[in-house]
PDB file of C-alpha atoms and ligand atoms in Angstrom:
ATOM      1  CA  MET A  87      17.075   3.055  59.036  1.00 97.00           C
ATOM      2  CA  ARG A  88      16.094   0.079  56.874  1.00 97.00           C
ATOM      3  CA  LEU A  89      12.324   0.249  56.556  1.00 98.00           C
ATOM      4  CA  VAL A  90      10.246  -2.714  55.441  1.00 98.00           C
ATOM      5  CA  THR A  91       6.684  -3.652  54.613  1.00 98.00           C
ATOM      6  CA  PHE A  92       5.942  -7.261  55.466  1.00 98.00           C
ATOM      7  CA  ASP A  93       3.253  -9.867  55.929  1.00 95.00           C
ATOM      8  CA  THR A  94       2.591 -11.621  59.194  1.00 89.00           C
ATOM      9  CA  ASP A  95      -0.134 -14.076  60.181  1.00 85.00           C
ATOM     10  CA  SER A  96      -2.095 -11.036  61.387  1.00 85.00           C
ATOM     11  CA  GLY A  97      -1.791  -8.929  58.230  1.00 92.00           C
ATOM     12  CA  THR A  98       0.493  -6.526  56.375  1.00 96.00           C
ATOM     13  CA  ARG A  99       2.676  -4.372  58.626  1.00 97.00           C
ATOM     14  CA  ILE A 100       5.477  -1.841  58.401  1.00 98.00           C
ATOM     15  CA  GLY A 101       8.643  -1.879  60.449  1.00 98.00           C
ATOM     16  CA  ALA A 102      12.408  -1.647  60.386  1.00 98.00           C
ATOM     17  CA  LEU A 103      15.365  -3.988  60.550  1.00 96.00           C
ATOM     18  CA  ARG A 104      17.607  -4.361  63.561  1.00 93.00           C
ATOM     19  CA  GLY A 105      21.296  -4.832  62.761  1.00 85.00           C
ATOM     20  CA  SER A 106      20.794  -8.594  62.961  1.00 81.00           C
ATOM     21  CA  GLY A 107      18.173  -8.468  60.207  1.00 88.00           C
ATOM     22  CA  ASP A 108      15.305  -9.164  62.588  1.00 95.00           C
ATOM     23  CA  VAL A 109      12.200  -7.035  62.049  1.00 97.00           C
ATOM     24  CA  VAL A 110      10.662  -4.639  64.554  1.00 97.00           C
ATOM     25  CA  ASP A 111       6.930  -4.248  63.899  1.00 97.00           C
ATOM     26  CA  PHE A 112       5.838  -0.599  64.163  1.00 97.00           C
ATOM     27  CA  ALA A 113       2.381  -1.770  65.263  1.00 96.00           C
ATOM     28  CA  GLN A 114       3.939  -1.975  68.743  1.00 96.00           C
ATOM     29  CA  ASP A 115       3.584   1.825  68.844  1.00 97.00           C
ATOM     30  CA  PRO A 116      -0.071   2.692  68.174  1.00 96.00           C
ATOM     31  CA  GLU A 117       0.925   6.298  67.434  1.00 97.00           C
ATOM     32  CA  LEU A 118       2.830   5.215  64.308  1.00 98.00           C
ATOM     33  CA  PRO A 119       1.063   4.936  60.925  1.00 98.00           C
ATOM     34  CA  THR A 120       0.197   1.527  59.512  1.00 97.00           C
ATOM     35  CA  THR A 121       1.286   2.139  55.900  1.00 98.00           C
ATOM     36  CA  MET A 122       4.703   3.198  54.606  1.00 98.00           C
ATOM     37  CA  GLU A 123       3.149   6.012  52.545  1.00 98.00           C
ATOM     38  CA  ASP A 124       1.738   7.561  55.721  1.00 98.00           C
ATOM     39  CA  PHE A 125       4.935   6.874  57.660  1.00 98.00           C
ATOM     40  CA  VAL A 126       7.049   8.672  55.034  1.00 98.00           C
ATOM     41  CA  ALA A 127       4.594  11.586  54.973  1.00 98.00           C
ATOM     42  CA  ARG A 128       5.027  12.033  58.756  1.00 98.00           C
ATOM     43  CA  GLY A 129       8.740  12.727  58.203  1.00 97.00           C
ATOM     44  CA  GLY A 130      11.313  13.110  60.968  1.00 97.00           C
ATOM     45  CA  GLU A 131       8.827  12.954  63.831  1.00 97.00           C
ATOM     46  CA  ALA A 132       7.757   9.415  62.868  1.00 98.00           C
ATOM     47  CA  LEU A 133      11.384   8.386  62.269  1.00 98.00           C
ATOM     48  CA  ASP A 134      12.306   9.560  65.787  1.00 97.00           C
ATOM     49  CA  ARG A 135       9.465   7.513  67.281  1.00 97.00           C
ATOM     50  CA  ALA A 136      10.527   4.503  65.225  1.00 98.00           C
ATOM     51  CA  ALA A 137      14.148   4.877  66.326  1.00 97.00           C
ATOM     52  CA  ARG A 138      13.064   4.717  69.968  1.00 96.00           C
ATOM     53  CA  LEU A 139      11.017   1.607  69.225  1.00 96.00           C
ATOM     54  CA  LEU A 140      13.965  -0.043  67.476  1.00 95.00           C
ATOM     55  CA  THR A 141      16.113   0.154  70.588  1.00 92.00           C
ATOM     56  CA  SER A 142      13.570  -1.375  72.938  1.00 89.00           C
ATOM     57  CA  ALA A 143      10.778  -3.340  71.279  1.00 90.00           C
ATOM     58  CA  GLU A 144      10.527  -7.019  70.464  1.00 93.00           C
ATOM     59  CA  ALA A 145      11.706  -8.174  67.059  1.00 95.00           C
ATOM     60  CA  ILE A 146      10.476 -10.913  64.745  1.00 94.00           C
ATOM     61  CA  PRO A 147      13.115 -13.288  63.325  1.00 93.00           C
ATOM     62  CA  ALA A 148      13.821 -12.376  59.698  1.00 88.00           C
ATOM     63  CA  ASP A 149      12.885 -15.836  58.432  1.00 88.00           C
ATOM     64  CA  ARG A 150       9.364 -15.520  59.854  1.00 90.00           C
ATOM     65  CA  VAL A 151       8.283 -12.575  57.715  1.00 92.00           C
ATOM     66  CA  ARG A 152       7.558 -12.250  54.021  1.00 95.00           C
ATOM     67  CA  LEU A 153       8.782  -8.915  52.696  1.00 97.00           C
ATOM     68  CA  ARG A 154       6.553  -6.915  50.366  1.00 98.00           C
ATOM     69  CA  ALA A 155       7.475  -3.936  48.198  1.00 98.00           C
ATOM     70  CA  PRO A 156       8.531  -1.393  50.839  1.00 98.00           C
ATOM     71  CA  ILE A 157       6.116   1.284  49.636  1.00 98.00           C
ATOM     72  CA  ARG A 158       3.101   1.685  47.367  1.00 97.00           C
ATOM     73  CA  PRO A 159       3.240   5.294  46.190  1.00 98.00           C
ATOM     74  CA  ARG A 160       0.126   7.384  45.556  1.00 96.00           C
ATOM     75  CA  ASN A 161       1.211   8.074  41.986  1.00 98.00           C
ATOM     76  CA  ASN A 162       2.573   5.842  39.249  1.00 98.00           C
ATOM     77  CA  VAL A 163       6.194   4.811  39.630  1.00 98.00           C
ATOM     78  CA  MET A 164       8.173   7.437  37.744  1.00 98.00           C
ATOM     79  CA  CYS A 165      11.092   6.286  35.648  1.00 97.00           C
ATOM     80  CA  VAL A 166      13.929   7.794  33.681  1.00 96.00           C
ATOM     81  CA  GLY A 167      15.037   6.327  30.357  1.00 91.00           C
ATOM     82  CA  LYS A 168      18.469   6.549  28.755  1.00 89.00           C
ATOM     83  CA  ASN A 169      20.221   7.924  31.841  1.00 93.00           C
ATOM     84  CA  TYR A 170      23.523   6.040  31.459  1.00 92.00           C
ATOM     85  CA  LEU A 171      25.619   6.756  28.359  1.00 88.00           C
ATOM     86  CA  ASP A 172      26.551   3.150  27.555  1.00 88.00           C
ATOM     87  CA  HIS A 173      22.925   2.008  27.934  1.00 86.00           C
ATOM     88  CA  ALA A 174      21.680   4.892  25.758  1.00 84.00           C
ATOM     89  CA  LYS A 175      24.052   3.651  23.053  1.00 85.00           C
ATOM     90  CA  GLU A 176      23.039  -0.015  23.360  1.00 87.00           C
ATOM     91  CA  PHE A 177      19.333   0.941  23.303  1.00 85.00           C
ATOM     92  CA  ALA A 178      19.783   3.148  20.231  1.00 83.00           C
ATOM     93  CA  GLY A 179      21.595   0.322  18.466  1.00 83.00           C
ATOM     94  CA  SER A 180      19.074  -2.395  19.398  1.00 86.00           C
ATOM     95  CA  GLY A 181      16.260  -1.420  17.037  1.00 82.00           C
ATOM     96  CA  PHE A 182      13.781  -1.383  19.965  1.00 84.00           C
ATOM     97  CA  ASP A 183      13.871   2.365  20.640  1.00 79.00           C
ATOM     98  CA  ALA A 184      10.842   3.537  18.652  1.00 72.00           C
ATOM     99  CA  SER A 185      10.971   6.945  20.352  1.00 69.00           C
ATOM    100  CA  GLN A 186      14.542   7.655  19.411  1.00 64.00           C
ATOM    101  CA  ARG A 187      15.533  11.036  18.107  1.00 69.00           C
ATOM    102  CA  GLN A 188      19.027  11.186  19.569  1.00 76.00           C
ATOM    103  CA  THR A 189      21.106   8.739  21.578  1.00 78.00           C
ATOM    104  CA  VAL A 190      21.767  11.088  24.501  1.00 83.00           C
ATOM    105  CA  PRO A 191      18.771  13.309  25.272  1.00 85.00           C
ATOM    106  CA  ASP A 192      19.058  17.008  26.134  1.00 89.00           C
ATOM    107  CA  HIS A 193      16.547  16.584  28.966  1.00 91.00           C
ATOM    108  CA  PRO A 194      15.565  13.575  31.106  1.00 93.00           C
ATOM    109  CA  VAL A 195      13.295  11.065  29.334  1.00 93.00           C
ATOM    110  CA  VAL A 196      10.494  10.423  31.851  1.00 95.00           C
ATOM    111  CA  PHE A 197       7.741   7.813  31.791  1.00 96.00           C
ATOM    112  CA  THR A 198       5.758   5.862  34.375  1.00 97.00           C
ATOM    113  CA  LYS A 199       4.880   2.310  35.339  1.00 98.00           C
ATOM    114  CA  ALA A 200       1.355   1.424  36.486  1.00 98.00           C
ATOM    115  CA  LEU A 201       0.931   0.882  40.241  1.00 98.00           C
ATOM    116  CA  SER A 202      -0.516  -2.549  39.466  1.00 98.00           C
ATOM    117  CA  SER A 203       2.924  -3.628  38.189  1.00 98.00           C
ATOM    118  CA  ILE A 204       4.506  -3.360  41.658  1.00 98.00           C
ATOM    119  CA  THR A 205       5.522  -6.583  43.323  1.00 98.00           C
ATOM    120  CA  GLY A 206       7.755  -7.522  46.212  1.00 98.00           C
ATOM    121  CA  PRO A 207      11.220  -8.936  46.710  1.00 98.00           C
ATOM    122  CA  ASN A 208      11.345 -12.709  46.158  1.00 97.00           C
ATOM    123  CA  ASP A 209       7.958 -12.611  44.393  1.00 98.00           C
ATOM    124  CA  ALA A 210       7.464 -14.337  41.048  1.00 98.00           C
ATOM    125  CA  VAL A 211       7.541 -12.323  37.809  1.00 98.00           C
ATOM    126  CA  THR A 212       5.081 -13.787  35.312  1.00 98.00           C
ATOM    127  CA  VAL A 213       7.019 -13.574  32.066  1.00 98.00           C
ATOM    128  CA  SER A 214       4.957 -16.499  30.726  1.00 96.00           C
ATOM    129  CA  ALA A 215       2.107 -13.985  30.241  1.00 96.00           C
ATOM    130  CA  ASP A 216       4.249 -12.066  27.723  1.00 97.00           C
ATOM    131  CA  THR A 217       3.150 -13.581  24.422  1.00 97.00           C
ATOM    132  CA  THR A 218       5.878 -11.682  22.556  1.00 97.00           C
ATOM    133  CA  GLY A 219       8.677 -13.389  24.505  1.00 97.00           C
ATOM    134  CA  THR A 220      10.638 -10.143  24.740  1.00 98.00           C
ATOM    135  CA  THR A 221      10.765  -9.478  28.483  1.00 98.00           C
ATOM    136  CA  ASP A 222      13.946  -7.723  29.574  1.00 98.00           C
ATOM    137  CA  TYR A 223      15.416  -6.695  32.940  1.00 98.00           C
ATOM    138  CA  GLU A 224      16.656  -3.249  34.003  1.00 98.00           C
ATOM    139  CA  GLY A 225      18.311  -2.903  37.436  1.00 98.00           C
ATOM    140  CA  GLU A 226      17.849   0.602  38.868  1.00 98.00           C
ATOM    141  CA  LEU A 227      18.346   2.779  41.917  1.00 98.00           C
ATOM    142  CA  ALA A 228      15.035   4.331  42.971  1.00 98.00           C
ATOM    143  CA  ILE A 229      14.598   7.499  45.016  1.00 98.00           C
ATOM    144  CA  VAL A 230      11.720   7.799  47.479  1.00 98.00           C
ATOM    145  CA  ILE A 231      10.433  11.357  47.910  1.00 98.00           C
ATOM    146  CA  GLY A 232       9.845  12.654  51.439  1.00 98.00           C
ATOM    147  CA  GLU A 233       8.488  16.184  51.465  1.00 98.00           C
ATOM    148  CA  GLY A 234       6.569  16.769  48.257  1.00 98.00           C
ATOM    149  CA  GLY A 235       6.587  19.869  46.128  1.00 98.00           C
ATOM    150  CA  THR A 236       6.278  21.565  42.788  1.00 98.00           C
ATOM    151  CA  SER A 237       9.093  23.276  40.884  1.00 98.00           C
ATOM    152  CA  ILE A 238      11.782  22.109  43.309  1.00 98.00           C
ATOM    153  CA  PRO A 239      15.122  23.698  42.332  1.00 98.00           C
ATOM    154  CA  ALA A 240      18.019  21.240  41.968  1.00 98.00           C
ATOM    155  CA  ALA A 241      19.815  23.102  44.763  1.00 98.00           C
ATOM    156  CA  ASP A 242      17.000  22.161  47.187  1.00 98.00           C
ATOM    157  CA  ALA A 243      16.399  18.654  45.830  1.00 98.00           C
ATOM    158  CA  TRP A 244      18.314  16.625  48.432  1.00 97.00           C
ATOM    159  CA  ARG A 245      15.987  17.996  51.112  1.00 97.00           C
ATOM    160  CA  HIS A 246      13.135  16.137  49.362  1.00 98.00           C
ATOM    161  CA  VAL A 247      14.923  12.754  49.194  1.00 98.00           C
ATOM    162  CA  TYR A 248      13.601  10.487  51.943  1.00 98.00           C
ATOM    163  CA  GLY A 249      15.565   7.422  50.956  1.00 98.00           C
ATOM    164  CA  TYR A 250      16.381   4.762  48.425  1.00 98.00           C
ATOM    165  CA  THR A 251      15.269   1.382  47.221  1.00 98.00           C
ATOM    166  CA  ILE A 252      15.900  -0.871  44.225  1.00 98.00           C
ATOM    167  CA  ILE A 253      13.628  -1.462  41.248  1.00 98.00           C
ATOM    168  CA  ASN A 254      13.813  -3.950  38.422  1.00 98.00           C
ATOM    169  CA  ASP A 255      12.181  -1.988  35.598  1.00 98.00           C
ATOM    170  CA  LEU A 256      11.040  -5.072  33.695  1.00 98.00           C
ATOM    171  CA  THR A 257      10.022  -4.310  30.128  1.00 98.00           C
ATOM    172  CA  ILE A 258       8.250  -6.083  27.281  1.00 97.00           C
ATOM    173  CA  ARG A 259      10.431  -4.750  24.480  1.00 96.00           C
ATOM    174  CA  ALA A 260       8.054  -5.622  21.638  1.00 95.00           C
ATOM    175  CA  LEU A 261       5.272  -3.529  23.239  1.00 95.00           C
ATOM    176  CA  GLN A 262       7.690  -0.696  23.932  1.00 91.00           C
ATOM    177  CA  LYS A 263       8.527  -0.630  20.234  1.00 90.00           C
ATOM    178  CA  ARG A 264       5.027  -1.333  18.875  1.00 92.00           C
ATOM    179  CA  HIS A 265       3.256   1.435  20.790  1.00 91.00           C
ATOM    180  CA  ILE A 266       6.039   4.000  20.358  1.00 86.00           C
ATOM    181  CA  GLN A 267       6.168   4.840  24.062  1.00 86.00           C
ATOM    182  CA  PHE A 268       7.121   3.214  27.327  1.00 92.00           C
ATOM    183  CA  PHE A 269       4.006   2.839  29.490  1.00 95.00           C
ATOM    184  CA  LEU A 270       2.410  -0.342  28.068  1.00 95.00           C
ATOM    185  CA  GLY A 271       5.673  -2.235  27.751  1.00 96.00           C
ATOM    186  CA  LYS A 272       6.610  -1.343  31.330  1.00 97.00           C
ATOM    187  CA  SER A 273       3.375  -1.925  33.218  1.00 97.00           C
ATOM    188  CA  ALA A 274       2.436  -5.630  33.130  1.00 98.00           C
ATOM    189  CA  ALA A 275       1.465  -7.172  36.468  1.00 98.00           C
ATOM    190  CA  THR A 276       4.601  -8.099  38.507  1.00 98.00           C
ATOM    191  CA  TYR A 277       6.867  -6.093  36.160  1.00 98.00           C
ATOM    192  CA  CYS A 278       7.937  -3.651  38.897  1.00 98.00           C
ATOM    193  CA  PRO A 279       9.692  -5.628  41.639  1.00 98.00           C
ATOM    194  CA  MET A 280      10.743  -3.218  44.405  1.00 98.00           C
ATOM    195  CA  GLY A 281      12.795  -3.607  47.575  1.00 98.00           C
ATOM    196  CA  PRO A 282      13.899  -5.314  49.663  1.00 97.00           C
ATOM    197  CA  TYR A 283      14.191  -2.228  51.899  1.00 98.00           C
ATOM    198  CA  LEU A 284      13.569   1.491  51.910  1.00 98.00           C
ATOM    199  CA  VAL A 285      16.895   2.798  53.220  1.00 98.00           C
ATOM    200  CA  THR A 286      16.695   6.301  54.649  1.00 98.00           C
ATOM    201  CA  HIS A 287      18.822   9.034  53.108  1.00 97.00           C
ATOM    202  CA  ASP A 288      20.948   9.529  56.258  1.00 96.00           C
ATOM    203  CA  GLU A 289      22.440   6.045  55.793  1.00 96.00           C
ATOM    204  CA  ILE A 290      23.624   6.927  52.278  1.00 95.00           C
ATOM    205  CA  PRO A 291      24.980  10.478  52.286  1.00 88.00           C
ATOM    206  CA  ASP A 292      26.302  10.209  48.708  1.00 92.00           C
ATOM    207  CA  PRO A 293      24.678   7.640  46.405  1.00 93.00           C
ATOM    208  CA  THR A 294      27.142   8.455  43.606  1.00 91.00           C
ATOM    209  CA  THR A 295      29.735   6.402  45.505  1.00 93.00           C
ATOM    210  CA  LEU A 296      27.609   3.248  45.081  1.00 95.00           C
ATOM    211  CA  TRP A 297      27.679   0.579  42.370  1.00 96.00           C
ATOM    212  CA  LEU A 298      24.748  -1.225  40.827  1.00 98.00           C
ATOM    213  CA  ARG A 299      25.053  -4.834  39.687  1.00 98.00           C
ATOM    214  CA  THR A 300      22.503  -7.107  38.002  1.00 98.00           C
ATOM    215  CA  ARG A 301      22.937 -10.862  37.742  1.00 98.00           C
ATOM    216  CA  VAL A 302      20.808 -13.285  35.748  1.00 98.00           C
ATOM    217  CA  ASN A 303      21.143 -16.874  36.910  1.00 98.00           C
ATOM    218  CA  GLY A 304      24.358 -15.812  38.652  1.00 98.00           C
ATOM    219  CA  GLU A 305      25.917 -14.260  35.521  1.00 98.00           C
ATOM    220  CA  LEU A 306      26.934 -10.621  35.954  1.00 98.00           C
ATOM    221  CA  ARG A 307      25.114  -8.605  33.277  1.00 98.00           C
ATOM    222  CA  GLN A 308      25.138  -5.019  34.571  1.00 97.00           C
ATOM    223  CA  ALA A 309      27.828  -3.308  36.671  1.00 97.00           C
ATOM    224  CA  ALA A 310      28.095   0.472  36.848  1.00 96.00           C
ATOM    225  CA  PRO A 311      28.809   3.234  39.348  1.00 95.00           C
ATOM    226  CA  LEU A 312      25.845   5.495  40.103  1.00 94.00           C
ATOM    227  CA  ALA A 313      28.275   8.332  39.416  1.00 93.00           C
ATOM    228  CA  ASP A 314      27.647   7.525  35.727  1.00 93.00           C
ATOM    229  CA  LEU A 315      24.089   8.932  35.747  1.00 94.00           C
ATOM    230  CA  ILE A 316      23.813  11.408  32.845  1.00 94.00           C
ATOM    231  CA  PHE A 317      21.177  13.432  34.729  1.00 96.00           C
ATOM    232  CA  PRO A 318      21.980  13.318  38.464  1.00 96.00           C
ATOM    233  CA  ILE A 319      19.332  12.991  41.158  1.00 97.00           C
ATOM    234  CA  PRO A 320      18.848  16.758  41.823  1.00 97.00           C
ATOM    235  CA  THR A 321      18.375  17.380  38.097  1.00 97.00           C
ATOM    236  CA  LEU A 322      15.759  14.613  37.887  1.00 98.00           C
ATOM    237  CA  ILE A 323      13.803  16.011  40.836  1.00 98.00           C
ATOM    238  CA  GLU A 324      13.896  19.516  39.386  1.00 98.00           C
ATOM    239  CA  ALA A 325      12.801  18.361  35.922  1.00 98.00           C
ATOM    240  CA  ILE A 326       9.979  16.099  37.130  1.00 98.00           C
ATOM    241  CA  SER A 327       8.652  18.488  39.780  1.00 98.00           C
ATOM    242  CA  THR A 328       8.529  21.288  37.228  1.00 97.00           C
ATOM    243  CA  ALA A 329       5.835  19.303  35.417  1.00 96.00           C
ATOM    244  CA  VAL A 330       4.271  17.173  38.172  1.00 97.00           C
ATOM    245  CA  THR A 331       3.548  17.816  41.851  1.00 98.00           C
ATOM    246  CA  LEU A 332       5.625  15.305  43.786  1.00 98.00           C
ATOM    247  CA  GLU A 333       3.960  13.779  46.828  1.00 98.00           C
ATOM    248  CA  PRO A 334       5.469  12.081  49.878  1.00 98.00           C
ATOM    249  CA  GLY A 335       6.291   8.477  49.031  1.00 98.00           C
ATOM    250  CA  ASP A 336       6.568   9.007  45.295  1.00 98.00           C
ATOM    251  CA  VAL A 337       9.162   6.745  43.698  1.00 98.00           C
ATOM    252  CA  ILE A 338      11.526   7.778  40.911  1.00 98.00           C
ATOM    253  CA  ALA A 339      13.608   5.047  39.255  1.00 98.00           C
ATOM    254  CA  THR A 340      16.779   6.680  37.988  1.00 97.00           C
ATOM    255  CA  GLY A 341      17.521   4.595  34.875  1.00 97.00           C
ATOM    256  CA  THR A 342      19.500   1.493  34.031  1.00 96.00           C
ATOM    257  CA  PRO A 343      23.114   1.029  32.932  1.00 95.00           C
ATOM    258  CA  SER A 344      24.262  -1.039  29.957  1.00 94.00           C
ATOM    259  CA  GLY A 345      24.040  -4.813  29.954  1.00 96.00           C
ATOM    260  CA  VAL A 346      20.304  -5.343  29.465  1.00 97.00           C
ATOM    261  CA  GLY A 347      19.134  -8.246  27.287  1.00 97.00           C
ATOM    262  CA  ILE A 348      18.676  -6.162  24.125  1.00 95.00           C
ATOM    263  CA  GLY A 349      22.289  -5.035  24.411  1.00 93.00           C
ATOM    264  CA  PHE A 350      23.343  -8.525  23.273  1.00 95.00           C
ATOM    265  CA  THR A 351      23.287  -9.910  19.711  1.00 94.00           C
ATOM    266  CA  PRO A 352      20.999 -11.780  19.541  1.00 95.00           C
ATOM    267  CA  PRO A 353      19.011 -10.308  22.456  1.00 96.00           C
ATOM    268  CA  ARG A 354      18.966 -12.353  25.650  1.00 97.00           C
ATOM    269  CA  PHE A 355      15.379 -12.112  26.868  1.00 98.00           C
ATOM    270  CA  LEU A 356      14.114 -13.612  30.121  1.00 98.00           C
ATOM    271  CA  ALA A 357      12.367 -16.980  30.216  1.00 98.00           C
ATOM    272  CA  PRO A 358      10.478 -18.824  32.979  1.00 98.00           C
ATOM    273  CA  GLY A 359      12.848 -20.134  35.633  1.00 98.00           C
ATOM    274  CA  ASP A 360      15.356 -17.268  35.508  1.00 98.00           C
ATOM    275  CA  ILE A 361      16.593 -15.643  38.699  1.00 98.00           C
ATOM    276  CA  ILE A 362      17.342 -11.918  38.525  1.00 98.00           C
ATOM    277  CA  GLU A 363      19.291 -10.228  41.308  1.00 98.00           C
ATOM    278  CA  VAL A 364      19.790  -6.454  41.395  1.00 98.00           C
ATOM    279  CA  SER A 365      22.281  -5.303  44.039  1.00 98.00           C
ATOM    280  CA  ILE A 366      23.309  -1.834  45.159  1.00 98.00           C
ATOM    281  CA  ASP A 367      26.012  -1.425  47.809  1.00 92.00           C
ATOM    282  CA  GLY A 368      24.530  -0.345  51.108  1.00 91.00           C
ATOM    283  CA  ILE A 369      20.927  -0.830  49.978  1.00 96.00           C
ATOM    284  CA  GLY A 370      20.600  -4.574  49.427  1.00 96.00           C
ATOM    285  CA  THR A 371      19.745  -7.152  46.798  1.00 98.00           C
ATOM    286  CA  LEU A 372      16.385  -7.424  45.062  1.00 98.00           C
ATOM    287  CA  THR A 373      15.865 -11.019  43.950  1.00 98.00           C
ATOM    288  CA  ASN A 374      13.001 -12.292  41.780  1.00 98.00           C
ATOM    289  CA  ARG A 375      12.339 -15.495  39.902  1.00 98.00           C
ATOM    290  CA  THR A 376      10.444 -15.649  36.626  1.00 98.00           C
ATOM    291  CA  VAL A 377       7.593 -18.062  36.057  1.00 98.00           C
TER     292      VAL A 377
HETATM  293 MG1  LIG B 450      14.362   1.643  33.095  1.00 52.07          MG
END
């Protein structure tokens, strides 16, 4: 199922796409939750109800809704750094990795983005507020956690994956370097575009078969198979849940491949008026414009 959060004239709603792209509003079933976080937490029972609604209820034409980020997790958006070999090398060679000890880490490098950085598909990203002029893009697959847990073994991890979405892990590189960590450089308002859909795990049995592509103003900058992840999804869930209790709806961005702006000489940072598109086969395209 392709789940969406969207605005209508009567407020923010959750729903799902029909094959045509039209949107079925879950508010037509008063037994369903009104936020995606609560819907995800209800698990299979809510999905079954929603599936019945999808076959019978009225749908809203796709061009009459404004999509929002599909989910607002309870906890900060969790992210993994240096999880593709070629990107780890370009980052190490860029001079912006103030945390660097080794190019390829022994364990996942985990940081978070503030919830206030989340924005929706097609929303504007305010790079003009970055006085350093060093805003960079990072296209990423994000996992959405279903059943939460602590110390989840990798062998059980897939059971905790509810679905997938796309994140552009926008970064102010100068802050990332200056403060010798990730959080400040990653957390500016609008610097976490997410969406356009939350695609349930059953639609994507094996995400390692998918490719991720990022285009800036139509130019292909990033193209990599998700099979290239240094630390695969079960390893990430095990490592993070060993330290943090994962809750339903938590979002884990899995890292970005090579081809970010600081991988070029000189770096190619974003400027107002750029259009960034992050696409993953079977999930969709997340498009945002900078202002
Ligand atoms: Mg990233």
